[in-house]
mmCIF file of C-alpha atoms in Angstrom:
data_model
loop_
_atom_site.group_PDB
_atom_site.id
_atom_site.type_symbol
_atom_site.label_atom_id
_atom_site.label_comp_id
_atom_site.label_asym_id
_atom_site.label_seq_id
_atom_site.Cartn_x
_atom_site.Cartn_y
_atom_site.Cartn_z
ATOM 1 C CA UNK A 168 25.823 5.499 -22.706
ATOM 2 C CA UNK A 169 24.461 2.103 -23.317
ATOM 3 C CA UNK A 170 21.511 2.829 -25.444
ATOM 4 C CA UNK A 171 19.664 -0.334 -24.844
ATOM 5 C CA UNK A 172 20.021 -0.419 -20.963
ATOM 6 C CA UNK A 173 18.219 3.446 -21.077
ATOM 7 C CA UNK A 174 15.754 2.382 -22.986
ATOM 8 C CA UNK A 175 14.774 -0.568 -21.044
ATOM 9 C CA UNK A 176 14.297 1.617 -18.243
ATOM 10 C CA UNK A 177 12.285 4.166 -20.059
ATOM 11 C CA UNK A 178 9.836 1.367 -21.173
ATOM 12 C CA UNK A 179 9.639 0.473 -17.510
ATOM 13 C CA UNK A 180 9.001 4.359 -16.537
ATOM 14 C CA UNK A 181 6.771 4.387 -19.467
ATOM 15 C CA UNK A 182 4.463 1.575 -18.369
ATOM 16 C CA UNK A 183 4.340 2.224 -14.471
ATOM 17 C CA UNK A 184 2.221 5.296 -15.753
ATOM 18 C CA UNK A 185 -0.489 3.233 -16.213
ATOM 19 C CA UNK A 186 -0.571 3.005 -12.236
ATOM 20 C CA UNK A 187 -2.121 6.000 -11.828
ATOM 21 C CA UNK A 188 -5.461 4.364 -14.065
ATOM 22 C CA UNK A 189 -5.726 1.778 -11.055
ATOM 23 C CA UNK A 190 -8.567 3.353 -8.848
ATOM 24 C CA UNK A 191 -8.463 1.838 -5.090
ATOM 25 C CA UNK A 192 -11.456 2.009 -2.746
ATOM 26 C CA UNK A 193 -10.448 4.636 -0.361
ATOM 27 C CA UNK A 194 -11.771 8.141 -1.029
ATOM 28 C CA UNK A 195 -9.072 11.252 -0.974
ATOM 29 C CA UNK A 196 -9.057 13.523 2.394
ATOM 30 C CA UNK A 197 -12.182 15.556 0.605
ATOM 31 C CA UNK A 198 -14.431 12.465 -0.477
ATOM 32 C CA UNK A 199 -14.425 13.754 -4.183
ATOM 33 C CA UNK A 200 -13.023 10.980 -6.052
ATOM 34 C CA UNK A 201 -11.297 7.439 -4.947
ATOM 35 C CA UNK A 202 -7.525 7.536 -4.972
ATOM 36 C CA UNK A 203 -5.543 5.484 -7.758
ATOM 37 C CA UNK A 204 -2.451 3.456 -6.598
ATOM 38 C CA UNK A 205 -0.052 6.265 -7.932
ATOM 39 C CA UNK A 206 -1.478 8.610 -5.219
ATOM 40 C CA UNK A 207 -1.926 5.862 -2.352
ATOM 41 C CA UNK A 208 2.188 4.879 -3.191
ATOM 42 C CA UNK A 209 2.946 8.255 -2.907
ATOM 43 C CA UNK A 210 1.294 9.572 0.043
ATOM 44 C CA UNK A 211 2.838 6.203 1.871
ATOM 45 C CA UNK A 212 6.678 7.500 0.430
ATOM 46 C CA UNK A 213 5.808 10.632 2.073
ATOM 47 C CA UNK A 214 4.160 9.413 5.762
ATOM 48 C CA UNK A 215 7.454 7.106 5.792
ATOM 49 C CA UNK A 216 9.642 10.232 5.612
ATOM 50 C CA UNK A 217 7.811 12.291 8.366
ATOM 51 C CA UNK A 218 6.713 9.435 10.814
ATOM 52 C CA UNK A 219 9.671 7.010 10.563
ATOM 53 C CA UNK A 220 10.704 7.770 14.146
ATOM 54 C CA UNK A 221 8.220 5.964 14.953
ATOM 55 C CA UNK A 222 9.277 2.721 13.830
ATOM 56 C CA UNK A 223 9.566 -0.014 16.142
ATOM 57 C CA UNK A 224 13.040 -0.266 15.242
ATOM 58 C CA UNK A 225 15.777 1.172 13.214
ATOM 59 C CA UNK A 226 14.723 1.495 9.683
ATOM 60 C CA UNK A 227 16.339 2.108 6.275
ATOM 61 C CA UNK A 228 14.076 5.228 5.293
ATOM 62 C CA UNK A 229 15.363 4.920 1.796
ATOM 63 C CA UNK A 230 14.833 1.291 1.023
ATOM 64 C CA UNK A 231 11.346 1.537 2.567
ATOM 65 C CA UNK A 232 10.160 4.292 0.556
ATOM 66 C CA UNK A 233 11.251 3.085 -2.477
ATOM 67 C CA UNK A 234 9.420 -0.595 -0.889
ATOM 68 C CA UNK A 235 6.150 1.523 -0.871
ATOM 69 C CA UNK A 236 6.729 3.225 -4.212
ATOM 70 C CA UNK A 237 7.100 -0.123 -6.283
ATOM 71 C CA UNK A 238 4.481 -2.225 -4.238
ATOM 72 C CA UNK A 239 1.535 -1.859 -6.058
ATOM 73 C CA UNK A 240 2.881 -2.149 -9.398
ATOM 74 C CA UNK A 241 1.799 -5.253 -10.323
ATOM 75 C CA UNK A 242 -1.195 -4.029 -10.020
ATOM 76 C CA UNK A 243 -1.198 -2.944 -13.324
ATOM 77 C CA UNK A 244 -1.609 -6.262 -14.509
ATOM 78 C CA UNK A 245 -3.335 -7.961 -11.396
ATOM 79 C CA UNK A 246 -5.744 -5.235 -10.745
ATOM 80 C CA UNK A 247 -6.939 -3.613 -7.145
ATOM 81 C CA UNK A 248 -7.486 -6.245 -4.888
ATOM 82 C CA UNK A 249 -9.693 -4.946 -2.057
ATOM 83 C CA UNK A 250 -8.759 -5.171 0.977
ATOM 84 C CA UNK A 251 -12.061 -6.693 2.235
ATOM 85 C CA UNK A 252 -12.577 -9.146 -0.624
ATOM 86 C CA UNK A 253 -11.917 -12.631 0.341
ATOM 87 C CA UNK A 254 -12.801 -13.892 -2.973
ATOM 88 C CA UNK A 255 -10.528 -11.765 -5.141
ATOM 89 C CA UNK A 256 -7.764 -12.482 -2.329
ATOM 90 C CA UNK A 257 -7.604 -16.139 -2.927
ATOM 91 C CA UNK A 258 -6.298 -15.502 -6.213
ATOM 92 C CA UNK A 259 -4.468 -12.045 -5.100
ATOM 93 C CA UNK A 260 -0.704 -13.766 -5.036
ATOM 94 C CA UNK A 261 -0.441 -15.842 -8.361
ATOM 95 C CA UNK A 262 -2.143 -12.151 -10.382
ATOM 96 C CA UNK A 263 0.890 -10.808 -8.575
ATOM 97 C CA UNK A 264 3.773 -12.904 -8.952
ATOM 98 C CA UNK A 265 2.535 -13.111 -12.874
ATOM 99 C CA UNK A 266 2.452 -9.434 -13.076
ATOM 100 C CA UNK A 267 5.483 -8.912 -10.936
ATOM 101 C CA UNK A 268 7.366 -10.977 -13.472
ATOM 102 C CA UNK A 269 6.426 -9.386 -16.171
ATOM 103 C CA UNK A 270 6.716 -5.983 -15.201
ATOM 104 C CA UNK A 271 10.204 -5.727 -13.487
ATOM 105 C CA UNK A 272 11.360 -7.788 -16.321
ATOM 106 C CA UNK A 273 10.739 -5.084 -18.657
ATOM 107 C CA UNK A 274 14.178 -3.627 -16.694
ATOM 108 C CA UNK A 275 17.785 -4.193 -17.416
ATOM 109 C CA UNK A 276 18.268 -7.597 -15.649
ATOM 110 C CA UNK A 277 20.298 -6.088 -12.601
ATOM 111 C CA UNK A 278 17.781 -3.431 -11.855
ATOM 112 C CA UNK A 279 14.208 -5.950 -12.406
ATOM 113 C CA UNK A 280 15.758 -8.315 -9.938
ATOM 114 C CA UNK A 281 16.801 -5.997 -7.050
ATOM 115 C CA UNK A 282 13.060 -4.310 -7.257
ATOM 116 C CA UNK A 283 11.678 -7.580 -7.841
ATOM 117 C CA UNK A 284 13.342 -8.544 -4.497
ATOM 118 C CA UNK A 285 12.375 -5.607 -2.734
ATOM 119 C CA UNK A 286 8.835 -6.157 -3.826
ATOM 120 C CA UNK A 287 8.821 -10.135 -2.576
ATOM 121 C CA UNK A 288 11.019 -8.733 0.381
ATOM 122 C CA UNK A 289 7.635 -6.786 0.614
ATOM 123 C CA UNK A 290 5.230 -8.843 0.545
ATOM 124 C CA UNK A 291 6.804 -11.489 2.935
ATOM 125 C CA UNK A 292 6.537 -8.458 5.751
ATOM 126 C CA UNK A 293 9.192 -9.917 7.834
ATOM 127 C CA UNK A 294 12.294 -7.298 7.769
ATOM 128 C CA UNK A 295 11.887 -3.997 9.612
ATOM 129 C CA UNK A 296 11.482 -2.138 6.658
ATOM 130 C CA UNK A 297 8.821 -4.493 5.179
ATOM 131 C CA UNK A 298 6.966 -4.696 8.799
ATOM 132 C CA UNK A 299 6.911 -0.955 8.801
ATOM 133 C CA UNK A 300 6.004 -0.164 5.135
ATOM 134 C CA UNK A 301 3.071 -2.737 5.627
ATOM 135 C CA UNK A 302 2.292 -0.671 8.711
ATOM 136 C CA UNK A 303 1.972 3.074 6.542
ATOM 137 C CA UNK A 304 0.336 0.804 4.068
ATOM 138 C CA UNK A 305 -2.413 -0.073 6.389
ATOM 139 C CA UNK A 306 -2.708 3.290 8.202
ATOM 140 C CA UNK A 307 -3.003 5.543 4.587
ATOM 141 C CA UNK A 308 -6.007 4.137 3.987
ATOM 142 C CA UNK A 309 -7.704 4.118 7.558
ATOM 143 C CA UNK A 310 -6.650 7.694 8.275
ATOM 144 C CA UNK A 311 -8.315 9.088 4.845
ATOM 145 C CA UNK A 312 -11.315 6.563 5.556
ATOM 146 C CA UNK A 313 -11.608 8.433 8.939
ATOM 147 C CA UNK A 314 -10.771 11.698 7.173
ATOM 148 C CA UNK A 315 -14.333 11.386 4.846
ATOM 149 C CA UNK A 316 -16.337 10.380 7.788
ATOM 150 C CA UNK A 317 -16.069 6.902 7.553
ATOM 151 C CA UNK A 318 -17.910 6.964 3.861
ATOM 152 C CA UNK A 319 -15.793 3.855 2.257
ATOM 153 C CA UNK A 320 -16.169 1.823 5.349
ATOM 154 C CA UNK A 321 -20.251 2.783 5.539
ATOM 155 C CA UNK A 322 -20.535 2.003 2.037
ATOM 156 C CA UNK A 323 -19.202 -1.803 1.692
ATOM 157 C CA UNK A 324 -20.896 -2.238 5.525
ATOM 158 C CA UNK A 325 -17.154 -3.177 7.310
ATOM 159 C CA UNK A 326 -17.120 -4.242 10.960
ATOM 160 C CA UNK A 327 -14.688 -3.931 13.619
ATOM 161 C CA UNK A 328 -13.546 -7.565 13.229
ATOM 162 C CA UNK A 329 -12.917 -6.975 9.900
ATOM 163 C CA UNK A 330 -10.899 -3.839 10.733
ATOM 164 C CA UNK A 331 -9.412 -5.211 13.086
ATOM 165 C CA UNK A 332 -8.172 -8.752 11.121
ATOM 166 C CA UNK A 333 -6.699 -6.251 8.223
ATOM 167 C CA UNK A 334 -4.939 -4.843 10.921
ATOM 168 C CA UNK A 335 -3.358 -7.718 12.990
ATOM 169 C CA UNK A 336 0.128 -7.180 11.897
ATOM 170 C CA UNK A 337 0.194 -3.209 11.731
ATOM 171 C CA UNK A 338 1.807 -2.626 15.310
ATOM 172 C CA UNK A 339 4.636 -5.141 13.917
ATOM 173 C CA UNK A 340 6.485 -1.685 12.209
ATOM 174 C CA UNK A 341 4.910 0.648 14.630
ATOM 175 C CA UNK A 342 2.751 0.097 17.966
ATOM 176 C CA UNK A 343 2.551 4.051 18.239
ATOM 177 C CA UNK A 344 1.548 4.455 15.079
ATOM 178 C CA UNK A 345 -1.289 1.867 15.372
ATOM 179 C CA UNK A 346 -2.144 3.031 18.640
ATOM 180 C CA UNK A 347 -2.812 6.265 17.712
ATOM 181 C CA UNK A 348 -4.995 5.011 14.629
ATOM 182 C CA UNK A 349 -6.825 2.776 16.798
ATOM 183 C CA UNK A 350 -7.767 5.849 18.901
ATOM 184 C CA UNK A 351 -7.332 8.311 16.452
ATOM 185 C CA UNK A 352 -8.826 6.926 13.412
ATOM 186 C CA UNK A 353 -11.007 3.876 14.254
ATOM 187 C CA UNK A 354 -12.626 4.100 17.419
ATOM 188 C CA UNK A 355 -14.310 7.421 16.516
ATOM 189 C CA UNK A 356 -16.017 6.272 13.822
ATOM 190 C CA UNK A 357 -17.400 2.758 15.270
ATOM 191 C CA UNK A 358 -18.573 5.328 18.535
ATOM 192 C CA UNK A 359 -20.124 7.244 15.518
ATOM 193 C CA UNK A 360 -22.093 3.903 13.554
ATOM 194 C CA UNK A 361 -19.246 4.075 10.518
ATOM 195 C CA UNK A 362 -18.188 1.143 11.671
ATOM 196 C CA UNK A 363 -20.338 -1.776 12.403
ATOM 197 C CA UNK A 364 -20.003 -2.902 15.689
ATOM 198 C CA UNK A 365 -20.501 -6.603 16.043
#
């Protein structure tokens, strides 16, 4: 066993823990608490699994979940970047790209750069697997924001446009799926003043 190479990637394991201290602004299913990024990049692993049939093409389940496992990790350094806040988004990409170095090069060399990839692979959403894990990225959050009522959304005041904007590449991994959160999710709670209608 090659000592160093193991413990490379148990200070990697080591400091991904600190993903579960990065609180998002979705609330869980029962409005308790705010999920952190751990939770949100789990329950994403997990709707890939079950609803990957639904995929707008042929997918690698495999190298998507493990897409939606790593890509918040740099927000351990970068911080939650809400999805609604222009301001912090204009900075969003060089926090990340920083962070993303930093973090995946605490890896053995072979191992940071194929995650890295996966991660950039990712964030350019333009493979099937990175069009549909931006797709059960977007539809986590909406389906527990419809879950507690529409209580994030009421909070920060969203609108339909705005909704709607966040959304404009969802159906690019999955028109069902986005269909049925349009009708599912959405739609229910603008009928129900959640949403702010424009």
């Amino acid at each position: 066993m090659d000592e160093s190479r193991i413990d490379r990637q148990f200070d990697f394991i080591r400091e991904i823990d600190k993903e579960k201290l990065i609180q998002r602004q979705t609330y869980l299913n029962n409005a308790v608490r705010k999920e952190n990024d751990a939770e949100h990049a789990w329950h994403a692993a997990i709707m890939t699994v079950l609803l990957s049939e639904y995929a707008n093409e042929n997918i690698d389940v495999l190298k998507t979940v493990t897409m939606l496992l790593i890509h918040d990790i740099v927000e351990i350094d970068a911080g939650d970047t809400y999805a609604y806040d222009k301001e912090a988004a204009a900075t969003q990409s060089e926090r990340e790209n920083k962070a993303a170095e930093r973090i995946f090069g605490l890896l053995p060399a072979d191992q940071g750069e194929t995650l890295k990839s996966l991660w950039k692979e990712f964030e350019r959403g333009e493979s099937r697997e990175a069009k549909f894990a931006h797709t059960i990225d977007n539809i986590q959050p909406t389906m527990l924001n419809a879950a507690t009522d529409g209580k994030a959304w009421a909070e920060h005041g969203i609108k339909l446009s705005q909704i709607l904007e966040r959304n404009k590449n969802t159906a690019d991994g999955s028109q069902s799926l986005w269909d049925y959160t349009k009708n599912n999710f959405i739609m229910p709670n603008l009928e129900k003043g959640r949403i702010k209608d424009e």
